Amino acid sequence: MRQIIDTSADPKFAESTGLLKWANKENLKIAAKTYSLMTGKNIHNFSELNERISSFQEQSKAANQSIVSLEHQMRELAETIKYAEQYKENKSYNDRYEKVKDQDRFLRKYESHIILFAGAERMLQRKGIDPQHINLAATPLRIAA
């Protein structure tokens, strides 16, 4: 939608009556089109228009807050899934470490896996999740982080 032409700001309109008449005619067309659009949306005056704008702004703000909240929840879930997968992937190394006779040698060879397992287990416990009862296969969706 075009904006109203401001004839008072430009001296060209004062110098040329033809240009002024053309601008006034264009402004009337723009105003008529705007009024037609407003009545088509059941808006009959500017106070109704301002009320509608305020209502849309409030709805937009509420929707944005909801989106931010959902994004936060998604990040939390993605982090939980990441730790659960790390736990699952490295659990076998920790189980073998606990059963092996030469733990130092095993630790030197698979230290990164054991550290990842312990860290994932600790993070899951901080979130109030019992790592031994996690079923990743039952997770309905994967979140690409």
PDB file of C-alpha atoms in Angstrom, residues 26-89:
ATOM      1  CA  GLU A  26      -3.621  10.555  -5.636  1.00  0.00           C
ATOM      2  CA  ASN A  27      -4.050  11.131  -1.887  1.00  0.00           C
ATOM      3  CA  LEU A  28      -7.828  10.785  -2.265  1.00  0.00           C
ATOM      4  CA  LYS A  29      -7.363   7.505  -4.160  1.00  0.00           C
ATOM      5  CA  ILE A  30      -5.018   6.199  -1.446  1.00  0.00           C
ATOM      6  CA  ALA A  31      -7.426   7.291   1.302  1.00  0.00           C
ATOM      7  CA  ALA A  32     -10.394   5.666  -0.467  1.00  0.00           C
ATOM      8  CA  LYS A  33      -8.496   2.417  -0.934  1.00  0.00           C
ATOM      9  CA  THR A  34      -7.399   2.455   2.717  1.00  0.00           C
ATOM     10  CA  TYR A  35     -10.969   3.137   3.888  1.00  0.00           C
ATOM     11  CA  SER A  36     -12.252   0.332   1.674  1.00  0.00           C
ATOM     12  CA  LEU A  37      -9.712  -2.087   3.160  1.00  0.00           C
ATOM     13  CA  MET A  38     -10.620  -1.004   6.681  1.00  0.00           C
ATOM     14  CA  THR A  39     -14.362  -1.451   6.157  1.00  0.00           C
ATOM     15  CA  GLY A  40     -13.675  -4.817   4.541  1.00  0.00           C
ATOM     16  CA  LYS A  41     -12.061  -5.843   7.848  1.00  0.00           C
ATOM     17  CA  ASN A  42     -15.025  -4.400   9.800  1.00  0.00           C
ATOM     18  CA  ILE A  43     -13.003  -1.403  11.010  1.00  0.00           C
ATOM     19  CA  HIS A  44     -14.968   1.856  10.784  1.00  0.00           C
ATOM     20  CA  ASN A  45     -12.693   4.390  12.482  1.00  0.00           C
ATOM     21  CA  PHE A  46      -9.126   4.862  13.626  1.00  0.00           C
ATOM     22  CA  SER A  47      -9.822   4.025  17.255  1.00  0.00           C
ATOM     23  CA  GLU A  48     -11.050   0.577  16.140  1.00  0.00           C
ATOM     24  CA  LEU A  49      -7.940   0.283  13.993  1.00  0.00           C
ATOM     25  CA  ASN A  50      -5.707   1.165  16.950  1.00  0.00           C
ATOM     26  CA  GLU A  51      -7.539  -1.370  19.137  1.00  0.00           C
ATOM     27  CA  ARG A  52      -7.044  -4.058  16.489  1.00  0.00           C
ATOM     28  CA  ILE A  53      -3.354  -3.174  16.170  1.00  0.00           C
ATOM     29  CA  SER A  54      -2.911  -3.340  19.946  1.00  0.00           C
ATOM     30  CA  SER A  55      -4.658  -6.702  20.036  1.00  0.00           C
ATOM     31  CA  PHE A  56      -2.393  -8.073  17.303  1.00  0.00           C
ATOM     32  CA  GLN A  57       0.670  -6.734  19.082  1.00  0.00           C
ATOM     33  CA  GLU A  58      -0.357  -8.481  22.303  1.00  0.00           C
ATOM     34  CA  GLN A  59      -0.996 -11.731  20.423  1.00  0.00           C
ATOM     35  CA  SER A  60       2.369 -11.423  18.716  1.00  0.00           C
ATOM     36  CA  LYS A  61       4.130 -10.816  22.024  1.00  0.00           C
ATOM     37  CA  ALA A  62       2.433 -13.846  23.606  1.00  0.00           C
ATOM     38  CA  ALA A  63       3.327 -16.010  20.607  1.00  0.00           C
ATOM     39  CA  ASN A  64       6.960 -14.877  20.744  1.00  0.00           C
ATOM     40  CA  GLN A  65       7.154 -15.679  24.465  1.00  0.00           C
ATOM     41  CA  SER A  66       5.695 -19.106  23.775  1.00  0.00           C
ATOM     42  CA  ILE A  67       8.229 -19.706  21.008  1.00  0.00           C
ATOM     43  CA  VAL A  68      11.126 -18.704  23.270  1.00  0.00           C
ATOM     44  CA  SER A  69       9.845 -21.048  25.971  1.00  0.00           C
ATOM     45  CA  LEU A  70       9.497 -23.930  23.493  1.00  0.00           C
ATOM     46  CA  GLU A  71      12.977 -23.295  22.098  1.00  0.00           C
ATOM     47  CA  HIS A  72      14.375 -23.449  25.631  1.00  0.00           C
ATOM     48  CA  GLN A  73      12.587 -26.746  26.259  1.00  0.00           C
ATOM     49  CA  MET A  74      13.899 -28.116  22.952  1.00  0.00           C
ATOM     50  CA  ARG A  75      17.487 -27.204  23.892  1.00  0.00           C
ATOM     51  CA  GLU A  76      17.048 -28.905  27.270  1.00  0.00           C
ATOM     52  CA  LEU A  77      15.639 -32.038  25.630  1.00  0.00           C
ATOM     53  CA  ALA A  78      18.384 -32.072  22.999  1.00  0.00           C
ATOM     54  CA  GLU A  79      21.001 -31.839  25.744  1.00  0.00           C
ATOM     55  CA  THR A  80      19.351 -34.657  27.687  1.00  0.00           C
ATOM     56  CA  ILE A  81      19.220 -36.841  24.571  1.00  0.00           C
ATOM     57  CA  LYS A  82      22.897 -36.101  23.884  1.00  0.00           C
ATOM     58  CA  TYR A  83      23.905 -37.206  27.386  1.00  0.00           C
ATOM     59  CA  ALA A  84      21.667 -40.264  27.211  1.00  0.00           C
ATOM     60  CA  GLU A  85      23.280 -41.300  23.930  1.00  0.00           C
ATOM     61  CA  GLN A  86      26.779 -40.717  25.353  1.00  0.00           C
ATOM     62  CA  TYR A  87      25.835 -42.806  28.360  1.00  0.00           C
ATOM     63  CA  LYS A  88      24.529 -45.617  26.180  1.00  0.00           C
ATOM     64  CA  GLU A  89      27.487 -45.540  23.757  1.00  0.00           C
TER      65      GLU A  89
END
